[in-house]
Short mmCIF file of C-alpha atoms and ligand atoms in Angstrom, two decimals:
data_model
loop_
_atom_site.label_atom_id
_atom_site.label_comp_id
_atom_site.label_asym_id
_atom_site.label_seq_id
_atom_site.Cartn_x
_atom_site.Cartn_y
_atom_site.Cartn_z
CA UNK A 1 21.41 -34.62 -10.60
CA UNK A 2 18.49 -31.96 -11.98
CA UNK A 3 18.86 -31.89 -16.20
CA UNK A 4 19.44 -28.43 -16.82
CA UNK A 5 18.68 -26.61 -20.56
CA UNK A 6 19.26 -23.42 -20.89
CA UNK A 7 17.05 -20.82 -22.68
CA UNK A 8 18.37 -19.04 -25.26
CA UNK A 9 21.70 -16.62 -24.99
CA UNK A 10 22.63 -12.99 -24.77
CA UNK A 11 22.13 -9.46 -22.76
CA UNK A 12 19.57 -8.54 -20.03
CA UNK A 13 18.13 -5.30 -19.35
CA UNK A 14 21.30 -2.65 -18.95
CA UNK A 15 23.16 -5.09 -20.54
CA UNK A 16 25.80 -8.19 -19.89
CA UNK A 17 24.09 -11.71 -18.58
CA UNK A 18 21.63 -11.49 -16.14
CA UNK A 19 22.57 -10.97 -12.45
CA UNK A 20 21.87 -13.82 -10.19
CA UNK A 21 21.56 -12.62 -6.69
CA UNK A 22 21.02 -13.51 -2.62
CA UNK A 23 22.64 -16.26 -1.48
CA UNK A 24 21.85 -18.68 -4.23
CA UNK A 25 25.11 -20.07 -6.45
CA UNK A 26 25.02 -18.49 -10.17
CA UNK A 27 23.27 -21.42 -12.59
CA UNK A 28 21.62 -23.32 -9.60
CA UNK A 29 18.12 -23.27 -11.99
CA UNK A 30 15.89 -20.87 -12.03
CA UNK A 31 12.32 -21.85 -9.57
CA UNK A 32 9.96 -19.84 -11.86
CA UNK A 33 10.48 -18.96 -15.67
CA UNK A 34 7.86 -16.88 -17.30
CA UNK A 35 8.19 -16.89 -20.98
CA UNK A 36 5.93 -15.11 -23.98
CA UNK A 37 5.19 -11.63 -22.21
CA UNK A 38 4.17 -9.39 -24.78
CA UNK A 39 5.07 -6.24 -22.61
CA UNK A 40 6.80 -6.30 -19.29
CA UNK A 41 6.31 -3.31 -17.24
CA UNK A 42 9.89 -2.92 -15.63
CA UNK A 43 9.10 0.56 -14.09
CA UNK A 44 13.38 0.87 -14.97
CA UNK A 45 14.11 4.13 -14.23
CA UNK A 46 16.58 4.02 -17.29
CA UNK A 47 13.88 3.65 -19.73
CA UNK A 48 10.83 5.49 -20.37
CA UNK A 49 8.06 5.47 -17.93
CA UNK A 50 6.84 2.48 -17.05
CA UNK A 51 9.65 1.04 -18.34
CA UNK A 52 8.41 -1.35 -21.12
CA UNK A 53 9.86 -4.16 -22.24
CA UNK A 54 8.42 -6.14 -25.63
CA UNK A 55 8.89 -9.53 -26.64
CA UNK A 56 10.09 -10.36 -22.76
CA UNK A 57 11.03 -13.37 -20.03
CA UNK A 58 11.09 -13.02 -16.18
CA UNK A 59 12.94 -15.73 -14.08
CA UNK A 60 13.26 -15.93 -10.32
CA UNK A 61 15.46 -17.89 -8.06
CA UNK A 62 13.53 -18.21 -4.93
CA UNK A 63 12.08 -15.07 -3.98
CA UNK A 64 14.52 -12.92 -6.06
CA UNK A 65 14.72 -12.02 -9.88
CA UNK A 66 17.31 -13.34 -11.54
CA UNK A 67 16.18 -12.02 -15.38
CA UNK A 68 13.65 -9.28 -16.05
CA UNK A 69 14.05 -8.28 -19.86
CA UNK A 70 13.79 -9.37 -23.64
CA UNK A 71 13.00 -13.45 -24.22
CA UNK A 72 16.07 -13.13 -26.60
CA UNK A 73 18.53 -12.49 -23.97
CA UNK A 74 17.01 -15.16 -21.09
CA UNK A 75 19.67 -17.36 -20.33
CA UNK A 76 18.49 -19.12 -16.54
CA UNK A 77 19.42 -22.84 -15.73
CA UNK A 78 15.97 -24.90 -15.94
CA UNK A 79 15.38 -27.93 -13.12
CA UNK A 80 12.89 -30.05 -12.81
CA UNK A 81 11.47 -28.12 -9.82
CA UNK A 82 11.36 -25.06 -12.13
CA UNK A 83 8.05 -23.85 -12.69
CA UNK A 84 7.27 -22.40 -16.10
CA UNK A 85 4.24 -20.07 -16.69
CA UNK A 86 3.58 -19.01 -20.41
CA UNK A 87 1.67 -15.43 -20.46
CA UNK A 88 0.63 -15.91 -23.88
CA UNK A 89 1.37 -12.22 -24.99
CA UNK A 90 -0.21 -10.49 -21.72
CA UNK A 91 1.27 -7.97 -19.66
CA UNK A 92 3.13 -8.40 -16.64
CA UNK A 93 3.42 -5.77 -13.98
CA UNK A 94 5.07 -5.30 -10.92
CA UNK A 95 2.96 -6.52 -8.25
CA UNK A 96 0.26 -3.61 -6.32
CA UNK A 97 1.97 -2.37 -3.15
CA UNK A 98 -1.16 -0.73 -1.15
CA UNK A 99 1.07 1.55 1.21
CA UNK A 100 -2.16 2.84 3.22
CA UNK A 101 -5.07 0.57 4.63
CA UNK A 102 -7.17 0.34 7.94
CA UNK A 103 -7.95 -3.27 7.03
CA UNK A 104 -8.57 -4.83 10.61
CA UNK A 105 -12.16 -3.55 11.15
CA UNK A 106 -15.49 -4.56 12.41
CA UNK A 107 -19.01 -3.40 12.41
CA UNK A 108 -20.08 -1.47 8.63
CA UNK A 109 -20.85 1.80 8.21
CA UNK A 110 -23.62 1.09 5.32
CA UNK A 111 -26.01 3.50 6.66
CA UNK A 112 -23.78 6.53 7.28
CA UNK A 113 -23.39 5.90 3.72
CA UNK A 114 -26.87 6.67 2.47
CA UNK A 115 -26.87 9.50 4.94
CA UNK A 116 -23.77 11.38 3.22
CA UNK A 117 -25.07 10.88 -0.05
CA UNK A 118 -28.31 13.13 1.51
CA UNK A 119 -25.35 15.89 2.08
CA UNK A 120 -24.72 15.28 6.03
CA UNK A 121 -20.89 15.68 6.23
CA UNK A 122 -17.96 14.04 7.60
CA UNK A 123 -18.07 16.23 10.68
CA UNK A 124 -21.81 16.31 11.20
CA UNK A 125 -21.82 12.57 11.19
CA UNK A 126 -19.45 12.63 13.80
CA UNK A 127 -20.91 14.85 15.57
CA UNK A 128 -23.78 12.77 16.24
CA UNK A 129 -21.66 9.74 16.91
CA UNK A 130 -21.48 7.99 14.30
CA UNK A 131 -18.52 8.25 11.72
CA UNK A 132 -15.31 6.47 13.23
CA UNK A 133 -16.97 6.07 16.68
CA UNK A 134 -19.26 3.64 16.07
CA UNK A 135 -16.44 1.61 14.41
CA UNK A 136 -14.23 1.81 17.27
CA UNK A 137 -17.24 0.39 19.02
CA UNK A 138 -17.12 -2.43 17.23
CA UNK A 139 -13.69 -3.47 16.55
CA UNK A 140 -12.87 -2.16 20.28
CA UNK A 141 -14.30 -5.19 20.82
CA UNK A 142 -13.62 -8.33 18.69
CA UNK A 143 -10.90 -10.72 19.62
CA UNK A 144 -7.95 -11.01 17.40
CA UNK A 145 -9.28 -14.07 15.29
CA UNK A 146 -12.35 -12.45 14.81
CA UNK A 147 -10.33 -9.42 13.78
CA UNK A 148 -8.26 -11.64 11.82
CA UNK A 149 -11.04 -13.09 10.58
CA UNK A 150 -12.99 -9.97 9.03
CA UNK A 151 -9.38 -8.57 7.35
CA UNK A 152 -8.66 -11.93 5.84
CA UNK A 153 -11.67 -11.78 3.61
CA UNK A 154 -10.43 -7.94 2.08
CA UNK A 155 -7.31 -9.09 1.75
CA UNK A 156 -7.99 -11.93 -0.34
CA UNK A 157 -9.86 -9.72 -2.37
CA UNK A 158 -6.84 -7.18 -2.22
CA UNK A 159 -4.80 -10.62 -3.57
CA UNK A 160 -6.74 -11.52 -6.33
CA UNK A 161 -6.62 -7.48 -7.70
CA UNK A 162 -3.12 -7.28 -7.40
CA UNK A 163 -1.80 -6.18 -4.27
CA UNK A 164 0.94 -8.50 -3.36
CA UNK A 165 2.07 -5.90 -0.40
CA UNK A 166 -0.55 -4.25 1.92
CA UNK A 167 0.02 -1.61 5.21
CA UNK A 168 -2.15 -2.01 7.36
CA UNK A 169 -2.66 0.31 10.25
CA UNK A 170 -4.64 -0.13 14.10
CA UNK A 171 -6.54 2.39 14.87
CA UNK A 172 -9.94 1.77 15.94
CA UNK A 173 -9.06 0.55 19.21
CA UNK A 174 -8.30 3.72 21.46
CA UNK A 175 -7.51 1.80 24.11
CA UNK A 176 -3.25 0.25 24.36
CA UNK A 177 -5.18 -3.25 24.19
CA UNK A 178 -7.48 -2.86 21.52
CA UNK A 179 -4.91 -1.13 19.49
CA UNK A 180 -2.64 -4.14 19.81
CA UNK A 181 -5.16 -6.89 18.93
CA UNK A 182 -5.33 -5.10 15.90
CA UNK A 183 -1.66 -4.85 14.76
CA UNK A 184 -2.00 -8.56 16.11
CA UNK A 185 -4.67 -9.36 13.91
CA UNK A 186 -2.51 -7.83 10.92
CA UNK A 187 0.32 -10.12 11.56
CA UNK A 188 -1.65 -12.98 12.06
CA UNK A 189 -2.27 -11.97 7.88
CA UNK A 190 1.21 -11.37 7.45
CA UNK A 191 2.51 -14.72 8.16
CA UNK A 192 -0.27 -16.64 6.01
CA UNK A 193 1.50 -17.81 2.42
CA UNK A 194 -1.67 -17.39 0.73
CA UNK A 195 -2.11 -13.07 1.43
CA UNK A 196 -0.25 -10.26 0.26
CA UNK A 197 2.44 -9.63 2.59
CA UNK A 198 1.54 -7.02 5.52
CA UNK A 199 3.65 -4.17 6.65
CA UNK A 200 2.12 -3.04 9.91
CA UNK A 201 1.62 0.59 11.43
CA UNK A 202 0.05 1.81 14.71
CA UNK A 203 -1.60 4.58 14.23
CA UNK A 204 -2.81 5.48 18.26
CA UNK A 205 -4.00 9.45 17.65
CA UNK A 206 -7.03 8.77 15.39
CA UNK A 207 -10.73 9.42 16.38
CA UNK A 208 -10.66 10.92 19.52
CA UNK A 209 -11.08 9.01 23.02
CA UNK A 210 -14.00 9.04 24.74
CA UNK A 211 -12.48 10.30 28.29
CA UNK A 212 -9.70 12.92 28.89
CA UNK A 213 -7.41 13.05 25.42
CA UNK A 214 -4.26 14.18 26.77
CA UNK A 215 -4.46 11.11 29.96
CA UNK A 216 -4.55 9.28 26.46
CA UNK A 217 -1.64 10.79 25.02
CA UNK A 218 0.20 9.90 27.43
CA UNK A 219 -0.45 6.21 27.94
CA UNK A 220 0.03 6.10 24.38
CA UNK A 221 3.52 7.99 25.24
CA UNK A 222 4.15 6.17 28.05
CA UNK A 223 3.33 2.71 26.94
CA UNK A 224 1.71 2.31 23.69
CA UNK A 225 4.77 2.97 22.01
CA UNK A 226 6.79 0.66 24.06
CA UNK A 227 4.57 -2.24 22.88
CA UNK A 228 3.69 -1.54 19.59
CA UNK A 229 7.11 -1.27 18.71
CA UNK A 230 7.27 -5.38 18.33
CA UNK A 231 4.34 -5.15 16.62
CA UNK A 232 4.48 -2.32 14.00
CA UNK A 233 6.94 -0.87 11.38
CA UNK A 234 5.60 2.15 11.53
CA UNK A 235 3.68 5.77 13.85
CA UNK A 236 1.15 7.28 12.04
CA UNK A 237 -1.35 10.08 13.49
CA UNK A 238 -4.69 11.82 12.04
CA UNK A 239 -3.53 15.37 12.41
CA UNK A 240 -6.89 17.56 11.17
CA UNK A 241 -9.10 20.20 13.05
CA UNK A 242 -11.76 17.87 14.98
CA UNK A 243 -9.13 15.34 15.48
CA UNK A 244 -5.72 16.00 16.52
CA UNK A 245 -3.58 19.12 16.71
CA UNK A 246 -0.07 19.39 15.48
CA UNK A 247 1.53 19.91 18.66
CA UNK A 248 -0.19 16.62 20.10
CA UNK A 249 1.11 14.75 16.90
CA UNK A 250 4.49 16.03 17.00
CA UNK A 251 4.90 14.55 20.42
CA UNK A 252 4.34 11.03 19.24
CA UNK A 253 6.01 11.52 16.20
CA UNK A 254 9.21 12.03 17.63
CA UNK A 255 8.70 10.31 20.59
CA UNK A 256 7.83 7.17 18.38
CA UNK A 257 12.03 7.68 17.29
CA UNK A 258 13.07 5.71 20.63
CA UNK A 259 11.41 2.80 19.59
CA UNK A 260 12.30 2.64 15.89
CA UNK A 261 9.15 3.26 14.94
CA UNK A 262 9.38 5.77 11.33
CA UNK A 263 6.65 8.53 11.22
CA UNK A 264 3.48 8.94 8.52
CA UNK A 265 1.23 11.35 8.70
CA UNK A 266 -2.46 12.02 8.10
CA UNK A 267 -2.04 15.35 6.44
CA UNK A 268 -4.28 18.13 5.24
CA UNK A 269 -6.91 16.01 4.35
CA UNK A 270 -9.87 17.76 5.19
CA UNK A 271 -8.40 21.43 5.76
CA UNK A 272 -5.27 22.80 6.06
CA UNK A 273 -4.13 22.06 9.48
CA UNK A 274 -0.58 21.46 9.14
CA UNK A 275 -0.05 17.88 8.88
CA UNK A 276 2.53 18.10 5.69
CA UNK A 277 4.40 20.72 7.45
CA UNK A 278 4.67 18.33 10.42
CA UNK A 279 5.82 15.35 8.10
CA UNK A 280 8.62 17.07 6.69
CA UNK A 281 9.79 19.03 10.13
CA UNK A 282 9.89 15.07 11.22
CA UNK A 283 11.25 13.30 8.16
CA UNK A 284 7.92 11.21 8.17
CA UNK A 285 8.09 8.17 5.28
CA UNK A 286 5.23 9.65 4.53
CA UNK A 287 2.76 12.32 4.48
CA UNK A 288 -0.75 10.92 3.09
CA UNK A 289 -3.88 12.40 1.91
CA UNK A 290 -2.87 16.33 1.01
CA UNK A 291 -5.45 16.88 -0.37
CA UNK A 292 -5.44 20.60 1.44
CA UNK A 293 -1.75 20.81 1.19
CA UNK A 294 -0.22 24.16 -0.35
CA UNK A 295 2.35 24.35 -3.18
CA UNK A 296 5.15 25.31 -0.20
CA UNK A 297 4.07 22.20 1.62
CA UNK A 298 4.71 20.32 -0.95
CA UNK A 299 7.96 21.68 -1.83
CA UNK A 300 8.50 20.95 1.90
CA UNK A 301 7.86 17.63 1.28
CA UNK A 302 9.93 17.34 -1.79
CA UNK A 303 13.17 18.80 0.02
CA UNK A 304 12.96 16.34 3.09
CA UNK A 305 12.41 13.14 0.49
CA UNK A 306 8.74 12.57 2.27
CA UNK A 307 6.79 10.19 -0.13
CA UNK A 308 2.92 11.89 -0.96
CA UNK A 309 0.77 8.75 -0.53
CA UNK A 310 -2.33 9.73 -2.60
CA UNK A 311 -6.02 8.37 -1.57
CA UNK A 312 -8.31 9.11 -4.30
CA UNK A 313 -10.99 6.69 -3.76
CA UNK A 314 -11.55 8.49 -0.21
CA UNK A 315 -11.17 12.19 -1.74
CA UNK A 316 -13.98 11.26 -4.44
CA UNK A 317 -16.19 9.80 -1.88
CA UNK A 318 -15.85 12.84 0.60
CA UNK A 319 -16.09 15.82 -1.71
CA UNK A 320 -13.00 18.42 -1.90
CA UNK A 321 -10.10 19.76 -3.98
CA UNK A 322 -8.95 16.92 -6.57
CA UNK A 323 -5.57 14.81 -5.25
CA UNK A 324 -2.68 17.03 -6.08
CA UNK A 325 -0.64 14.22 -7.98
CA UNK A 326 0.67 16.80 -10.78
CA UNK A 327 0.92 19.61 -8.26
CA UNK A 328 3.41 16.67 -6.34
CA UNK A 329 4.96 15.66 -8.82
CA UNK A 330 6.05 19.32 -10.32
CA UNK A 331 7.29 19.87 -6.55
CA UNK A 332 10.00 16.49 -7.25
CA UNK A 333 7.87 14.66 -4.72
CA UNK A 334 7.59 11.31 -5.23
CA UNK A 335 4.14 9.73 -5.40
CA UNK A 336 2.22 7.09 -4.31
CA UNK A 337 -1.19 5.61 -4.28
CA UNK A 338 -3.36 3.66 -1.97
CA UNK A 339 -6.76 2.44 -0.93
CA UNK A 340 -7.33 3.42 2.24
CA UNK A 341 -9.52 0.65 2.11
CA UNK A 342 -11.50 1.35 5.22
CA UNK A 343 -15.22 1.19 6.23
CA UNK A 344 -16.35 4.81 6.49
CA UNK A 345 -14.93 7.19 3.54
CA UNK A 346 -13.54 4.11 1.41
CA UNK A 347 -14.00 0.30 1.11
CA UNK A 348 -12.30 -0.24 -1.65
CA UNK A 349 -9.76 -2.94 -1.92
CA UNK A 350 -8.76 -2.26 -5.98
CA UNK A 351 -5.58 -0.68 -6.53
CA UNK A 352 -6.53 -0.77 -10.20
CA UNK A 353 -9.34 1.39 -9.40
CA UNK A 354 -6.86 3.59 -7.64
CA UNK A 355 -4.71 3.66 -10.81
CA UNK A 356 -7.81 4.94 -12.67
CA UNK A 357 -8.49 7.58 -10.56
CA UNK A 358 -5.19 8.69 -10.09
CA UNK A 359 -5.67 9.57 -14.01
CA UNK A 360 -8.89 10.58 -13.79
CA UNK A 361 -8.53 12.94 -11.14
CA UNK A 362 -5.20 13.37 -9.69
CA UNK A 363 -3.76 14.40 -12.88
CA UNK A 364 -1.04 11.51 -13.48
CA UNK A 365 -0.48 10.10 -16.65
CA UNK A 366 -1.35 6.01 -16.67
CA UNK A 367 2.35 5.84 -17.03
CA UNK A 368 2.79 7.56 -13.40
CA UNK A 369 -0.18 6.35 -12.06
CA UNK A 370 1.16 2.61 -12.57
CA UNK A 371 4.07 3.55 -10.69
CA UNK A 372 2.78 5.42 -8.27
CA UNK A 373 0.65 2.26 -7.38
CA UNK A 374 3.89 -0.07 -7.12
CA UNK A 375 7.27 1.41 -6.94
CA UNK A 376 5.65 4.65 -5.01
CA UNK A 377 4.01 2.53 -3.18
CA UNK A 378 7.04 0.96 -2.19
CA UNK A 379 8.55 4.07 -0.96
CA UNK A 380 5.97 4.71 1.05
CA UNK A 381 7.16 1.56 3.50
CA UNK A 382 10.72 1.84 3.18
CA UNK A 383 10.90 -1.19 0.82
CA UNK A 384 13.54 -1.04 -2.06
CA UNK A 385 13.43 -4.50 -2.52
CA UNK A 386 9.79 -4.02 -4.89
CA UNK A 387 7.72 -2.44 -6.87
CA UNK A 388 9.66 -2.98 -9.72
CA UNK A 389 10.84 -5.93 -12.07
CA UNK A 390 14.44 -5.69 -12.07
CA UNK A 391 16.71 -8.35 -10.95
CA UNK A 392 17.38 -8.85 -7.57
CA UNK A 393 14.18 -7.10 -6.29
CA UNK A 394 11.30 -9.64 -4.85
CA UNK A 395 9.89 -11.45 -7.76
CA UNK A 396 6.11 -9.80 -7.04
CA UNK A 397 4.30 -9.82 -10.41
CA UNK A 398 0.91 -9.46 -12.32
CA UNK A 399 0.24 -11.70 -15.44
CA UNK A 400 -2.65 -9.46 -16.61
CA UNK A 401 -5.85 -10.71 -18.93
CA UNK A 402 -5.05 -7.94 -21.30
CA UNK A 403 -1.85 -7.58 -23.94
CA UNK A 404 -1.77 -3.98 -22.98
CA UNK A 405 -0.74 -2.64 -19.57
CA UNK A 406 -2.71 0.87 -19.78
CA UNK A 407 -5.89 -1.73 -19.56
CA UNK A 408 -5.54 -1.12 -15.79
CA UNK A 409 -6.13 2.27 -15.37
CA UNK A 410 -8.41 2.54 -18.89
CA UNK A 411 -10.86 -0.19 -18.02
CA UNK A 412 -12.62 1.50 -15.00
CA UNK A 413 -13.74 -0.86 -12.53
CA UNK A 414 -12.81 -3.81 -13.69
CA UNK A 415 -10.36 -6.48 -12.53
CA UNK A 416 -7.45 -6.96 -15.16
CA UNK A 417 -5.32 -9.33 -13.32
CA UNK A 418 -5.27 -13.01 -14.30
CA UNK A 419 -2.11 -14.67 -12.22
CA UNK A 420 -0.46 -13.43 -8.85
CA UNK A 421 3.25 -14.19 -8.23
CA UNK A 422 4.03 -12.97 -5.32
CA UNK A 423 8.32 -13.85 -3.56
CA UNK A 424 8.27 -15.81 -6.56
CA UNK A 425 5.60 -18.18 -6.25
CA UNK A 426 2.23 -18.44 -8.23
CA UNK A 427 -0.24 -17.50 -5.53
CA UNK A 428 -3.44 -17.15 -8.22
CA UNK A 429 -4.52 -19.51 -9.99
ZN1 ZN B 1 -6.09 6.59 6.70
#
């Protein structure tokens, strides 16, 4: 029989012992303990944002947390399969969820890069087929390991800054085949241990086809949907002059109902061509981007509880109107951030970065930033069970190499996490 000790006695966080949950027998011992926390960032709505905790213990049983408050009040059973980590006065976070990503690419985009930075825009580099095209080319083309392949190395990188929950979304195929080997490609991430879990999304209205757009619309209609529905959580169209028009995305949208698939939207990103009005007629999860959205959009969005997925790595590197993360959050929207790691406007795997720039230019406080990077995040995919440290939420969380939690969005650029827990295991180191 496992020798059990029990540390120290008292209340968690709202009070009373702390709540063992999921199908595990109260006192069977705890699997990970995490003791000496200097400040654990709850995100508890009940206290202060971020929801700060000093002096503070996490347990988990299994994937689940068991205890998420002060050391004094930790009471968990301890086994010998129990593993104890000892943050030695760091901060611990809620684990990154990156709800926005078109990680399953191939092909690179380098010198479309130097071109931009000589002032050719978006458009004109589309124009002249480049832009999206020429990675549809590519990734058109690869198999699903070497799909797999190419997203597993972002993804570790996404790991080791953080991210302990990724969406990623097809895309680049434009063809019903090439868009599944993508979302295959995804899962084949999702079900390694060693990645951040993978919430999938097929996004089929994105660059345009090359041959007749609405024969395309409705294969996607007629079929795409039907498949991807194993495949994917989750719809999601690029609804912007150039690309596709409202009336074409409302079709899939609510088409995409049938087959259980929720709506996001690719909204008023580079003009303001209705996408945010379309997520909220729809009751998208999400409407991302908005960075052209007006202030009755966003009250729009507000009123029919769509989450404003933020991408300000991609609105610095194209130019435009700053993110409007105040503007959203004064409208009683709630927030999120993402990468939108992708190889044209924004390879960038760092949600910490994102956290900075959500400061920097999207007008959050670090305190709303940080939660719009895991909790709003969260919302963005439909997942109450993280994004915060409470108990009986997924034990996802950051040990970080600082005491001091606002390290992540003031130390631009830099990488502050040390250890990855992700269900409730230690991932990193
Ligand atoms: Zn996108």
């Amino acid at each position: 029989m496992a020798a059990r000790r029990r540390v120290a006695t008292g209340g968690g966080i709202g009070g009373g012992s702390p709540g063992v949950t999921g199908d595990r027998p109260p006192g069977e011992a705890a699997t990970l303990v995490m003791v000496n926390v200097g400040r654990l960032v709850t995100g508890d709505p009940r206290l202060p944002a971020p929801g700060v905790v000093e002096d503070a213990a996490l347990a988990a049983s299994g994937d689940r947390i068991v205890y998420a408050g002060p050391a004094s009040g930790l009471e968990v059973a301890i086994g010998p399969e129990t593993i104890e980590v000892d943050a030695h006065g760091a901060a611990v976070i809620p684990g990154f969820v990156d709800a926005h990503t078109h990680l399953v690419w191939l092909g690179e985009r380098s010198e479309e890069y130097a071109l931009r930075a000589r002032g050719a825009s978006y458009e004109e580099i589309a124009e002249k087929g480049g832009g999206i095209r020429s990675t549809v080319a590519a990734t058109a083309a690869g198999t699903v390991l070497e799909l797999a392949t190419a997203a597993r190395a972002r993804a570790r990188r996404m790991l080791r800054l953080g991210t302990t929950t990724v969406e990623i979304k097809s895309g680049y195929g434009q063809s019903l085949e090439a868009e599944l080997r993508q979302l295959r490609a995804a899962r084949t991430l999702g079900e390694e241990v060693d990645l951040p879990e993978v919430v999938t999304t097929y996004l089929p209205l994105h660059g345009l086809p090359d041959g007749d757009r609405a024969a395309y619309l409705e294969e996607v209609l007629g079929k795409g949907l039907g498949a991807a529905a194993s495949l994917a959580g989750f719809v999601d169209c690029f609804c912007e002059t150039g690309a596709w028009d409202v009336d074409e995305c409302e079709r899939l949208l609510v088409a995409a109902r049938a087959h259980g698939l929720r709506a996001k939207v690719h909204a008023d990103q580079r003009s303001h061509s209705g996408g945010s009005a379309l997520a909220a007629r729809v009751g998208a999860i999400s409407a991302d981007h908005l960075d052209h959205a007006g202030d009755g959009d966003l009250r729009g969005l507000a009123k029919a509880g769509v989450t404003g997925v933020l991408l300000p790595g991609a609105s610095m590197v194209l130019g435009g109107p700053p993110p409007p993360g105040r503007r959203l959050l004064e409208a009683g929207v709630t927030v999120a951030l993402a990468t939108d790691c992708n190889p044209g406007t924004c390879w960038c795997e760092s949600m910490p970065l994102m956290v900075s720039l959500g400061v920097a230019t999207a007008g959050l406080t670090p305190a709303e930033a940080l939660l719009a990077a895991t909790a709003g995040g969260a919302a963005a995919l439909g997942l109450a069970d993280r994004g915060r440290l409470l108990p009986g939420l997924r034990c996802d969380a950051l040990v970080l190499a600082t005491p001091d939690w606002l390290d992540v969005g003031y130390h631009l650029g830099a990488n502050p996490v040390a250890r990855v827990i992700a269900a409730g295991r230690l991932l990193l180191p």
